[in-house]
Coordinates of N, CA and C in Angstrom, one line a residue:
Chain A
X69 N -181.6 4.6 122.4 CA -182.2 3.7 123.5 C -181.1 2.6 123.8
X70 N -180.7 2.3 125.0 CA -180.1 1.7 125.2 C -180.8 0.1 125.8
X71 N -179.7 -1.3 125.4 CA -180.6 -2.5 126.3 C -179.2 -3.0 126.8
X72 N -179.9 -4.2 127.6 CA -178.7 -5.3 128.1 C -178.5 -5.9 127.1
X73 N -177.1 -6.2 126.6 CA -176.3 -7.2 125.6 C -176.2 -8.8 126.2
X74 N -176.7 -9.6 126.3 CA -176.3 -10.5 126.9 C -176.3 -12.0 126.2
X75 N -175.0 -12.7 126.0 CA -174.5 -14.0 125.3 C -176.0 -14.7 125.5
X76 N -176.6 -15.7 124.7 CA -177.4 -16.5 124.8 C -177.1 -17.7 126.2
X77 N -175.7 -18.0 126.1 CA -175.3 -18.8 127.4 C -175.5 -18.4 128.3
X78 N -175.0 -17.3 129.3 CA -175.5 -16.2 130.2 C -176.9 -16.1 130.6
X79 N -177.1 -15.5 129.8 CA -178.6 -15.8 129.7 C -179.3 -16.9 130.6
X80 N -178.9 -18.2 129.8 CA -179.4 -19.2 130.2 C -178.7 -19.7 131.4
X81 N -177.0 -19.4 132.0 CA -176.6 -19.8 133.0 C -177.4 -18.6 134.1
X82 N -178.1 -18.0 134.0 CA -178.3 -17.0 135.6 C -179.7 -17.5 135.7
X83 N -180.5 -18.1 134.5 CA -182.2 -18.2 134.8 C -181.6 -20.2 135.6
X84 N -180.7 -20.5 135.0 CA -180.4 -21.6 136.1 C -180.1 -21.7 137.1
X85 N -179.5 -20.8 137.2 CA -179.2 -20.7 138.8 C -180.2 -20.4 139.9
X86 N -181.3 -19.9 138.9 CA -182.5 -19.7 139.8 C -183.5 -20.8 140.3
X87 N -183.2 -21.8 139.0 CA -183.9 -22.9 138.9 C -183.2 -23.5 140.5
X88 N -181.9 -23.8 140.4 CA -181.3 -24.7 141.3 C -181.3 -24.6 142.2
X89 N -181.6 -22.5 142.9 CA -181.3 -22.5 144.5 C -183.2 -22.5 144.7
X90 N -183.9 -23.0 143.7 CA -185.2 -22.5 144.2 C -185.5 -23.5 145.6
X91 N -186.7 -23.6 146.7 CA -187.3 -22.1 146.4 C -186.6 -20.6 147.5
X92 N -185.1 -20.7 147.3 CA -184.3 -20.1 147.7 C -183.8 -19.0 146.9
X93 N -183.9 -17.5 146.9 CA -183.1 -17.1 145.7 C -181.9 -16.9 145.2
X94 N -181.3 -16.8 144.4 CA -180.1 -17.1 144.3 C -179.4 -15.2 143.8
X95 N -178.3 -15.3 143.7 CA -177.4 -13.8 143.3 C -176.6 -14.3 142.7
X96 N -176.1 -13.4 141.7 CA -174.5 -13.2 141.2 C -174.3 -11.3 140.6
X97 N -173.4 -11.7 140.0 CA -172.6 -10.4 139.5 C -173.0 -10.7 137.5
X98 N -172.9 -9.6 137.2 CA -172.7 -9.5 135.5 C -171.7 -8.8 135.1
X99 N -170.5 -9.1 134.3 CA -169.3 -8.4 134.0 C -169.1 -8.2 132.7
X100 N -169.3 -6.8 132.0 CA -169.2 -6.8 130.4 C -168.1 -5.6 130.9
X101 N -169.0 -4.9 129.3 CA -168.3 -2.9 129.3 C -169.8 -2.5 129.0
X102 N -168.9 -1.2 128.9 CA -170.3 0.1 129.0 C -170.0 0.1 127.6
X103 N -171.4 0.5 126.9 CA -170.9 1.2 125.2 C -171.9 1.9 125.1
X104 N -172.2 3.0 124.1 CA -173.6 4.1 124.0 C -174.8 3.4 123.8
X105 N -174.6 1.9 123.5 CA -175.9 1.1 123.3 C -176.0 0.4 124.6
X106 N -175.7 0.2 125.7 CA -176.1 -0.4 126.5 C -174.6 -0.7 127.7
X107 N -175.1 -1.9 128.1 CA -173.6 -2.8 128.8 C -173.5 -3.8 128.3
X108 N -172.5 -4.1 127.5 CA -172.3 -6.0 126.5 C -171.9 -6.6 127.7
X109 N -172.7 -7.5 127.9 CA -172.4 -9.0 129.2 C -172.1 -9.7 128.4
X110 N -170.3 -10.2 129.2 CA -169.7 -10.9 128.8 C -169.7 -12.9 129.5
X111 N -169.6 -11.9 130.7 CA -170.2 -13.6 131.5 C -170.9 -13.2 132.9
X112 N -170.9 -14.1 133.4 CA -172.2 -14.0 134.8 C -171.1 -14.7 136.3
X113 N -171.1 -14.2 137.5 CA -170.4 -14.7 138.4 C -171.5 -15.5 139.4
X114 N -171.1 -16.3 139.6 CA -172.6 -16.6 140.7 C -171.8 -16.6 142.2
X115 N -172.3 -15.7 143.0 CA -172.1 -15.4 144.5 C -173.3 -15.9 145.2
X116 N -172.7 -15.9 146.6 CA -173.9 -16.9 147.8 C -174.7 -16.1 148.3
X117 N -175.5 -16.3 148.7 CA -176.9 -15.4 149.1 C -176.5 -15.5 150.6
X118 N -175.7 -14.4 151.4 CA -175.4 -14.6 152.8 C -176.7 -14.4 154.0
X119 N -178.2 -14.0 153.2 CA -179.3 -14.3 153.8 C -179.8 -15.4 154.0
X120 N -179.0 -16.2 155.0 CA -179.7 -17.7 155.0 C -180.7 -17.7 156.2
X121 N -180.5 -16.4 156.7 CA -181.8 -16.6 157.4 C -183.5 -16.6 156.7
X122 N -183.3 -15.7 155.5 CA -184.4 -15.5 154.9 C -184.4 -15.4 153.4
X123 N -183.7 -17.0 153.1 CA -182.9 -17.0 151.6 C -184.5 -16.8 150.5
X124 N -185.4 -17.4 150.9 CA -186.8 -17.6 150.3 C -187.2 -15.8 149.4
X125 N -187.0 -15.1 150.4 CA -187.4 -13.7 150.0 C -186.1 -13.2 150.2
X126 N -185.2 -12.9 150.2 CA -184.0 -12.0 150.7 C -182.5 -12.8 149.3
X127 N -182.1 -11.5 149.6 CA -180.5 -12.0 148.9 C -179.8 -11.1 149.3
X128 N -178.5 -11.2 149.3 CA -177.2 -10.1 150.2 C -176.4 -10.8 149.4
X129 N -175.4 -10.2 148.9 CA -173.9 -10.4 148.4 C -172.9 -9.8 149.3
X130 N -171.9 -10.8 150.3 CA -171.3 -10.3 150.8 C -170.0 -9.5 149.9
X131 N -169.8 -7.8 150.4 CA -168.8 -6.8 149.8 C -167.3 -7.9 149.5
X132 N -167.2 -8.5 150.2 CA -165.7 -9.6 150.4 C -165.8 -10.0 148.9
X133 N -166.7 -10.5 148.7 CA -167.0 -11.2 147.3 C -167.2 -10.4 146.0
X134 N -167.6 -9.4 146.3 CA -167.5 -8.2 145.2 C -165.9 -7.6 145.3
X135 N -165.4 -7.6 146.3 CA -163.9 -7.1 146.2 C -162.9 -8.2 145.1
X136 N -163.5 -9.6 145.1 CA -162.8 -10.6 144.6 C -163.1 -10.8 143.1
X137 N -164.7 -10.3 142.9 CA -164.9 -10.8 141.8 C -164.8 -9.2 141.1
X138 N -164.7 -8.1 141.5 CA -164.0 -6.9 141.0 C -162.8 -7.3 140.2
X139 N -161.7 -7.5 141.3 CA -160.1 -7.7 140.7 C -160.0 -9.0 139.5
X140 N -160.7 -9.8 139.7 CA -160.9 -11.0 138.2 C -161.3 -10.3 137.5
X141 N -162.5 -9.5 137.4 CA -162.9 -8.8 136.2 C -162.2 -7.5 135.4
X142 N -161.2 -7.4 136.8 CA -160.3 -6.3 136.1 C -159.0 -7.0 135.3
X143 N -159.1 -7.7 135.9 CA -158.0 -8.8 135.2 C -158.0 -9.3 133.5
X144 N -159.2 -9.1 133.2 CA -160.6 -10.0 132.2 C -160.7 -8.6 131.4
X145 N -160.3 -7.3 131.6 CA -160.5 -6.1 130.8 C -162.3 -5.5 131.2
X146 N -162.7 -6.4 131.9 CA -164.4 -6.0 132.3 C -164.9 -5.6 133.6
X147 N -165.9 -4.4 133.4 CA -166.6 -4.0 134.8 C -167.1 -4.8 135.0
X148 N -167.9 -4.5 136.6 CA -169.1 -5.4 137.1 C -170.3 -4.3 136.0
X149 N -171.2 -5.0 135.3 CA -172.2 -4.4 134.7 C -173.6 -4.4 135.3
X150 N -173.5 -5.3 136.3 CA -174.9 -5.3 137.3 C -174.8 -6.7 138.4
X151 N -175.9 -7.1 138.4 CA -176.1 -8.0 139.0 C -177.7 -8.9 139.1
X152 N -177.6 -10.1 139.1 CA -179.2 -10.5 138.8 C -179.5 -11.6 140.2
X153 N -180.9 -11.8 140.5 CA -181.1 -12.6 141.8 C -182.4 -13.0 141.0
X154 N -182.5 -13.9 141.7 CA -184.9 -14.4 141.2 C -185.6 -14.3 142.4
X155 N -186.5 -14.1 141.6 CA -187.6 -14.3 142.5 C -188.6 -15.5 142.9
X156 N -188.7 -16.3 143.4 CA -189.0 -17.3 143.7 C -190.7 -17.2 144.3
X157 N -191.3 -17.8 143.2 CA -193.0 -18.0 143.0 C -193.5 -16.1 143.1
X158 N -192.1 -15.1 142.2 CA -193.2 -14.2 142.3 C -192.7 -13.2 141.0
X159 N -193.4 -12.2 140.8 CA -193.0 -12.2 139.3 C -192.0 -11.3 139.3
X160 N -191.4 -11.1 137.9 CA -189.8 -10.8 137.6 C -190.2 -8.8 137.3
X161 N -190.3 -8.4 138.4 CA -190.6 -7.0 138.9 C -189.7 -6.5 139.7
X162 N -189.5 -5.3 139.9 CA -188.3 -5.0 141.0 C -189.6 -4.8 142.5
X163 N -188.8 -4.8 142.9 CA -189.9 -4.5 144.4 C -189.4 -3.7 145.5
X164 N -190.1 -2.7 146.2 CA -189.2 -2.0 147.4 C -188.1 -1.8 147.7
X165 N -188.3 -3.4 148.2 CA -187.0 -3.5 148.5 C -185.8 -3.7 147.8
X166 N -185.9 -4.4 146.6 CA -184.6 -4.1 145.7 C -184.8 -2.8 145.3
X167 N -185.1 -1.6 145.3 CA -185.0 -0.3 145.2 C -184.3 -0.1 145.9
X168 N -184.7 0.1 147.4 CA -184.1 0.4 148.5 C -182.7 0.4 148.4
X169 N -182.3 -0.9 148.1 CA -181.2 -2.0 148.7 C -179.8 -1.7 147.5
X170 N -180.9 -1.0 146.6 CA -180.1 -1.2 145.2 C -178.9 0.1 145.2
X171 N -178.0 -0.2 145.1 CA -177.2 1.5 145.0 C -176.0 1.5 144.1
X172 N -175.8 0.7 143.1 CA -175.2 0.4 141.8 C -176.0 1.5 141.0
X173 N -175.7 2.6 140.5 CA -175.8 3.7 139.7 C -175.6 3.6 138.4
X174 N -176.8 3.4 137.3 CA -176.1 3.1 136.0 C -176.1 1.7 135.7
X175 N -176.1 1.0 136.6 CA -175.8 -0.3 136.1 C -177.1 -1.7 136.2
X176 N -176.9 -2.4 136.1 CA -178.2 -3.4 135.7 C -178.6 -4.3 136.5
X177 N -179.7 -4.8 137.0 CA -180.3 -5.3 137.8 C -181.3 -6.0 137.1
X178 N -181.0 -7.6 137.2 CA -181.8 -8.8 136.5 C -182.5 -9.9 137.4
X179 N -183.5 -9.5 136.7 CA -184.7 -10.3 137.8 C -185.1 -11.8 137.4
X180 N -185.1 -12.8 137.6 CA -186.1 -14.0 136.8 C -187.1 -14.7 138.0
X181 N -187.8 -14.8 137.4 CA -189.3 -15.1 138.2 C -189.0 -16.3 138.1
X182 N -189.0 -17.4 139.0 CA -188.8 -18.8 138.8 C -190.2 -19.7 139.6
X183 N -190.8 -20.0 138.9 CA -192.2 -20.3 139.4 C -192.0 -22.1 139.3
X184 N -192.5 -22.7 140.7 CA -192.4 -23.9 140.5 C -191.4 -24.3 139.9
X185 N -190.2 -23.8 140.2 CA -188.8 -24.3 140.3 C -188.5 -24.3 138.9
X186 N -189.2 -23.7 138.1 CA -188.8 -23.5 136.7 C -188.3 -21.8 136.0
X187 N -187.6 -21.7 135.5 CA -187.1 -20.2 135.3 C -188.4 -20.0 134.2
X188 N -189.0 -18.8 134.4 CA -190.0 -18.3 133.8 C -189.9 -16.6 133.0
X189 N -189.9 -15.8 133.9 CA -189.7 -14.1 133.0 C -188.5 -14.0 133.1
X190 N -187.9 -13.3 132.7 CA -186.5 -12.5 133.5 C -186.6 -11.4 132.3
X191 N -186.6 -10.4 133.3 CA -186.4 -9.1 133.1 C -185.3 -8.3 133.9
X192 N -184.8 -7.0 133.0 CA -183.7 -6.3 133.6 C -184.3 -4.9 133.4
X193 N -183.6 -4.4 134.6 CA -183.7 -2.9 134.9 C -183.0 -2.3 134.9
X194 N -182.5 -1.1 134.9 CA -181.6 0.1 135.0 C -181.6 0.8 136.0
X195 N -181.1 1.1 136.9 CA -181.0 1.5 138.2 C -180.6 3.7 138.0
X196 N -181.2 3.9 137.7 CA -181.1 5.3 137.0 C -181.1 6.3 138.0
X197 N -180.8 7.4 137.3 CA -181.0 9.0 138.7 C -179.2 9.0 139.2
X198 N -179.0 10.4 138.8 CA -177.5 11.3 139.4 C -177.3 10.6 141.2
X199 N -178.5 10.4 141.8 CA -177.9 10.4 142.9 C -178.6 9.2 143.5
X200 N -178.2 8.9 144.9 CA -178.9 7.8 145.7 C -180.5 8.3 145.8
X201 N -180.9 10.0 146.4 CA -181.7 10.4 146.8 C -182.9 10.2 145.6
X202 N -182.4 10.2 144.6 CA -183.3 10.1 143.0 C -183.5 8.8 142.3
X203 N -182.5 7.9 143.1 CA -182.7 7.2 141.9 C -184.1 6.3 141.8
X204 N -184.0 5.2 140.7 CA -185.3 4.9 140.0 C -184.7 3.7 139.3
X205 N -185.7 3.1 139.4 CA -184.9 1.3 138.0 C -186.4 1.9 136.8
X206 N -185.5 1.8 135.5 CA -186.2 1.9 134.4 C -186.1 0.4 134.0
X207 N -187.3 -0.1 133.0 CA -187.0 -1.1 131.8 C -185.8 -0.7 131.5
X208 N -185.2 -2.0 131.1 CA -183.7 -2.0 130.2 C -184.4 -3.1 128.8
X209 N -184.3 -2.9 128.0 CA -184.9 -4.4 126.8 C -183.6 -4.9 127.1
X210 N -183.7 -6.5 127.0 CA -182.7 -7.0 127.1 C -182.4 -7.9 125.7
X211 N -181.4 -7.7 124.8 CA -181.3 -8.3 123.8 C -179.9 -9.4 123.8
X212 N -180.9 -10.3 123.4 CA -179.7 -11.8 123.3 C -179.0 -11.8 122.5
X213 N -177.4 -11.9 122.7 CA -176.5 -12.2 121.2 C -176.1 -13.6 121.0
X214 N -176.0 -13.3 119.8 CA -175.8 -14.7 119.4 C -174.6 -15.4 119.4
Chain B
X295 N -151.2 4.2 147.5 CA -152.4 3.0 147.8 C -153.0 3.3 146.5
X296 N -153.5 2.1 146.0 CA -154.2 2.9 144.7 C -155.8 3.0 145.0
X297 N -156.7 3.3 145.1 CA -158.0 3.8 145.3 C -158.8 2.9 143.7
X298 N -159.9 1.6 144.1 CA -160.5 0.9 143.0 C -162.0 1.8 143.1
X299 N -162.3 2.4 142.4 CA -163.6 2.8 141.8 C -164.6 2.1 141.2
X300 N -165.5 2.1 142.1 CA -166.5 0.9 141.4 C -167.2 1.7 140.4
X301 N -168.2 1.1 139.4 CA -168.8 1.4 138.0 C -169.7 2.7 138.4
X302 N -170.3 2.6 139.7 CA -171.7 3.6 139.5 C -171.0 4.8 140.1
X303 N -169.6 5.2 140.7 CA -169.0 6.2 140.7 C -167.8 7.1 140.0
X304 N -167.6 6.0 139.2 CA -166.8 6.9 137.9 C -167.0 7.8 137.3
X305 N -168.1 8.3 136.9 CA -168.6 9.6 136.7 C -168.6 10.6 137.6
X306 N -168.2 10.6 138.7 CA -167.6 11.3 139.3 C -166.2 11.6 139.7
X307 N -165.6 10.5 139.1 CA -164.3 10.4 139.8 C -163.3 10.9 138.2
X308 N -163.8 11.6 137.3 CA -163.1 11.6 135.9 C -163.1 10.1 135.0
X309 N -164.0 9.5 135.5 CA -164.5 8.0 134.5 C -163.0 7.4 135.0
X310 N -162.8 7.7 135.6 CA -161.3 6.9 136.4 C -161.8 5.5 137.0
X311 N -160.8 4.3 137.1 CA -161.3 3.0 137.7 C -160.6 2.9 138.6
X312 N -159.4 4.0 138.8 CA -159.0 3.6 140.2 C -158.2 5.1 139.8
X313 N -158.0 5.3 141.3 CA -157.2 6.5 141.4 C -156.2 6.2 142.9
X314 N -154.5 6.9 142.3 CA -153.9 6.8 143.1 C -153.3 7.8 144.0
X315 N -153.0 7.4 145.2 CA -153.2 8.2 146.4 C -151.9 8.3 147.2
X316 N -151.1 9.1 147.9 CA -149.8 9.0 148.2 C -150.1 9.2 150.1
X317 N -151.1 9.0 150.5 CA -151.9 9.5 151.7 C -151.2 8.5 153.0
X318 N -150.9 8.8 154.5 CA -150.4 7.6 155.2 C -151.4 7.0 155.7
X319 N -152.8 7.3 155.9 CA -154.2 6.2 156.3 C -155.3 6.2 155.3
X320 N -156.3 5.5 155.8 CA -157.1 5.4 155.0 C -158.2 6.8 155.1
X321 N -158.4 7.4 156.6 CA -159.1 8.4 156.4 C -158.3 9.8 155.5
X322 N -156.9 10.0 155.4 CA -156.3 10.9 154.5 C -156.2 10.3 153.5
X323 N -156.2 8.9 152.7 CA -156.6 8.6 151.2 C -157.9 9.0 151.2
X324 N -158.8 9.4 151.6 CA -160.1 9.6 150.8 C -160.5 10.8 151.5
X325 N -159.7 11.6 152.1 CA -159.5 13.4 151.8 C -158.9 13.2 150.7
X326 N -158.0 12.6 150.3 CA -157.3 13.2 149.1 C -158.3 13.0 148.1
X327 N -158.7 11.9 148.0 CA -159.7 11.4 146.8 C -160.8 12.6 146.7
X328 N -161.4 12.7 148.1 CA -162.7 13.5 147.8 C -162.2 15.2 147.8
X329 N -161.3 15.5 148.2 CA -160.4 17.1 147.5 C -159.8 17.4 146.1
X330 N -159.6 15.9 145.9 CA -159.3 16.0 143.8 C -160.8 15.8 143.3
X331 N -161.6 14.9 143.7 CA -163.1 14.8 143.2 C -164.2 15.1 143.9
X332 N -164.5 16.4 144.6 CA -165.5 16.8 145.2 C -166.8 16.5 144.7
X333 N -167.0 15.9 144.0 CA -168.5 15.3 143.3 C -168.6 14.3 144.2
X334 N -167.8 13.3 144.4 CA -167.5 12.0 145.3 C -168.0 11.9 146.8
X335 N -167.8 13.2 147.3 CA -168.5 13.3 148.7 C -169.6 12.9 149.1
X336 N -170.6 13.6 148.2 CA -172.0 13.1 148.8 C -172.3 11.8 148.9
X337 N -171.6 10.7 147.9 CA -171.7 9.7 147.5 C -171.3 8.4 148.3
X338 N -170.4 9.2 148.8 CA -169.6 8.2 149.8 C -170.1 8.9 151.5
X339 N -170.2 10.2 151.7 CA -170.2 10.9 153.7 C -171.7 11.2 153.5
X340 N -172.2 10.6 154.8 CA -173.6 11.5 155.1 C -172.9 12.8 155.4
X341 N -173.9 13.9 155.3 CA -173.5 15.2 155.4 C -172.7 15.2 156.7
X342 N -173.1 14.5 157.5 CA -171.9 14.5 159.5 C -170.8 14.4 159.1
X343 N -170.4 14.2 157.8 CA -169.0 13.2 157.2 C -169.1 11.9 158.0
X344 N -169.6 11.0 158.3 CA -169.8 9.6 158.8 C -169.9 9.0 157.0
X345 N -169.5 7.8 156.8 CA -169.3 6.9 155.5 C -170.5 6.7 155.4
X346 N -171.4 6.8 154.4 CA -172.8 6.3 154.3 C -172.7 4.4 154.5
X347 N -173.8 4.5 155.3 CA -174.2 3.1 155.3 C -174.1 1.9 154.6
X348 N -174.9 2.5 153.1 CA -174.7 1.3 152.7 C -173.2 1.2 151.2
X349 N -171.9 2.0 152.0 CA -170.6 2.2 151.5 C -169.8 1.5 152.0
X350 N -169.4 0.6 151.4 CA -168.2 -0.3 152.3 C -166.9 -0.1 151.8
X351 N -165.8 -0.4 152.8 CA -164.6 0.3 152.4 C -163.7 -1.2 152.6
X352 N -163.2 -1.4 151.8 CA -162.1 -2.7 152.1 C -160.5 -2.6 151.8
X353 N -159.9 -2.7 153.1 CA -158.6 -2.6 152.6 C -157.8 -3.8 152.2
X354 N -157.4 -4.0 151.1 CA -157.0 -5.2 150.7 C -158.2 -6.0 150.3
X355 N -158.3 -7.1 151.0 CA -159.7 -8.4 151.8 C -160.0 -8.3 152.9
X356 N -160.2 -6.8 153.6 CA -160.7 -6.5 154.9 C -161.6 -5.4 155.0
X357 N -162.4 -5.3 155.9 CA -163.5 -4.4 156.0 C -163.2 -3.4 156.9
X358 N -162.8 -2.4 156.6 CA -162.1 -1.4 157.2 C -163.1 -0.9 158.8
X359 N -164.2 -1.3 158.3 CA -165.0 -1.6 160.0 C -164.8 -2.6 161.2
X360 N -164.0 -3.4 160.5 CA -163.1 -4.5 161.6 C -161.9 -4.3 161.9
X361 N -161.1 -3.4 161.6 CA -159.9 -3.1 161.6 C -159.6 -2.4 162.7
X362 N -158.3 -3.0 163.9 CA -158.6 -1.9 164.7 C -158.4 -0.6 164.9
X363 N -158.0 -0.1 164.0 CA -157.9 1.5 164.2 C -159.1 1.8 163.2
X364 N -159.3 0.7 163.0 CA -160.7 1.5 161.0 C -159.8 2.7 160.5
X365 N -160.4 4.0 160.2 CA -160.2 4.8 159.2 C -158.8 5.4 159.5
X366 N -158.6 5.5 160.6 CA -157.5 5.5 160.8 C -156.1 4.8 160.9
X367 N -156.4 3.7 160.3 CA -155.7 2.9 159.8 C -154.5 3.0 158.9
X368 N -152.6 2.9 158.9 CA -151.9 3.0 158.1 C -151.8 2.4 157.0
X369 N -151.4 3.1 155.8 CA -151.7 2.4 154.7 C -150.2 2.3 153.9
X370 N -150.0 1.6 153.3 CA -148.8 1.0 152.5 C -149.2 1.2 150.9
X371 N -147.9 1.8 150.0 CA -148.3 2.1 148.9 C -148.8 1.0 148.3
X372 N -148.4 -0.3 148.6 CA -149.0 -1.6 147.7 C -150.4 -2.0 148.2
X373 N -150.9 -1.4 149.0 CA -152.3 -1.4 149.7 C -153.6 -1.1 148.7
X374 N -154.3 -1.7 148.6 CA -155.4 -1.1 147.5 C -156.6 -0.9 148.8
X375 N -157.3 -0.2 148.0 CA -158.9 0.2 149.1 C -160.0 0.1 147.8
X376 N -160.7 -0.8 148.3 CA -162.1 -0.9 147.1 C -163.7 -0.3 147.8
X377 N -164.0 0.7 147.0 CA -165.4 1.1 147.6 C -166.5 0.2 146.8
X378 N -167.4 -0.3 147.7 CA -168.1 -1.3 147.6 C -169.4 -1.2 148.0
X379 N -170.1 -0.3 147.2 CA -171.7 -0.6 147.2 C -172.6 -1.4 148.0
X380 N -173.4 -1.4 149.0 CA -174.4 -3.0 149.2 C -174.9 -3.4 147.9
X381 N -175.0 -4.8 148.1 CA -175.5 -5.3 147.3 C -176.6 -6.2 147.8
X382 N -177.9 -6.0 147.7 CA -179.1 -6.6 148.3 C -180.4 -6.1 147.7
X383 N -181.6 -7.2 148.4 CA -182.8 -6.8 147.5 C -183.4 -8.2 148.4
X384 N -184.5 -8.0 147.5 CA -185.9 -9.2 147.8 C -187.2 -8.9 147.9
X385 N -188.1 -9.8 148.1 CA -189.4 -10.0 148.3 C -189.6 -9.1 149.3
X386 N -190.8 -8.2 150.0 CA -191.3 -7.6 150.6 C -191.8 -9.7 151.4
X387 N -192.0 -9.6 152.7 CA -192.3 -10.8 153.6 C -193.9 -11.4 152.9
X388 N -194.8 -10.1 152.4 CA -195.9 -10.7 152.3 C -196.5 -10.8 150.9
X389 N -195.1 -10.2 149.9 CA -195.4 -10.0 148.5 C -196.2 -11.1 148.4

């Protein structure tokens, strides 16, 4: 069984970031490796939510910015391992639309529920299935290192 | 040009993170790519061969959909191309 590896700081830098763009949500990037136990997150990138029309429910990471924060992380010896947004007054579930929207194969998708401007659940998923046409977010457990 | 592989298609590409390409555009670097890794096609062409939607292609720090020739576009061996997933999500309007 595999979970998310993720530093206790990490951790606590992406549930802030949710706190701070509330009640707006916020995105970044997650950059570890792959290992047969999971993906070890090493650190967290935080990118702009280019849905300013509809920052409240919506998040977009412009591609420009995954091209930039790719080549640093190759630089760093680490993949992108996922990426995490909040949800703002709703709970830390995936929904439709981050299915839809999601097309990172394999890789991790972190949610935190930030209710009343305070970071509350955060949960991660696995974006699973060989293809686009199949895929599926499983639970990931997400385990803190110390 | 060297060809950057993002995470959720390595597994198709020989767990490769970038593969290099000797091609003069960008639409003949990714024949070559997708003729060494035929897994890679579905992934990147709707069956019309049109680039799926939500596949972005950047040459350098450019969006190969603003370029003006796009895929047809010359390419220089120090040229990189990064394929680039959307990345998006949210609330449903009335969650």
């Amino acid at each position: 069984m595999t979970a998310l590896h993720i530093p206790q700081s990490v951790f606590d830098s992406i549930r802030a970031h949710g706190e701070e763009t509330y009640p707006h949500e916020c995105c970044g990037a997650l950059l570890g490796n792959a290992t047969p136990e999971g993906w070890r997150v090493v650190s967290a990138v935080r990118a702009g939510n280019t849905r300013t029309d509809s920052a409240h429910n919506r998040y977009h990471i412009a591609p420009v910015e995954i091209v930039k924060i790719q080549r640093d992380a190759r630089r760093q010896g680490l993949d992108i391992a996922g990426f995490y947004h909040s949800h703002p007054g709703h709970p830390a579930r995936w929904s439709l639309t981050d299915l839809a929207e999601a097309h990172w194969l394999g890789c991790v998708y972190v949610i935190t529920q930030v209710a009343h401007g305070k970071a509350a659940v955060t949960n991660a998923f696995l974006l699973a299935g060989p293809t686009e046409e199949d895929k599926h977010f499983e639970p990931e457990p997400i385990e803190i290192a110390k | 040009m060297k060809i950057f592989i993002p995470t959720p298609l390595r597994p198709f590409a020989g767990s490769q993170s970038s593969i290099e390409t000797d091609a003069p555009t960008i639409a003949a670097a990714l024949d070559q790519l997708t003729s060494s890794h035929p897994d890679l096609k579905k992934h990147l062409f709707t069956p019309e061969g049109k680039v799926r939607a939500f596949v972005n292609l950047y040459l350098n720090d450019e969006d190969i959909r603003y370029l003006p020739e796009k895929e047809a576009t010359a390419v220089r061996p120090t040229d990189t191309l990064s394929i680039i997933p959307s990345i998006a999500g949210g609330l449903p309007p009335r969650q």
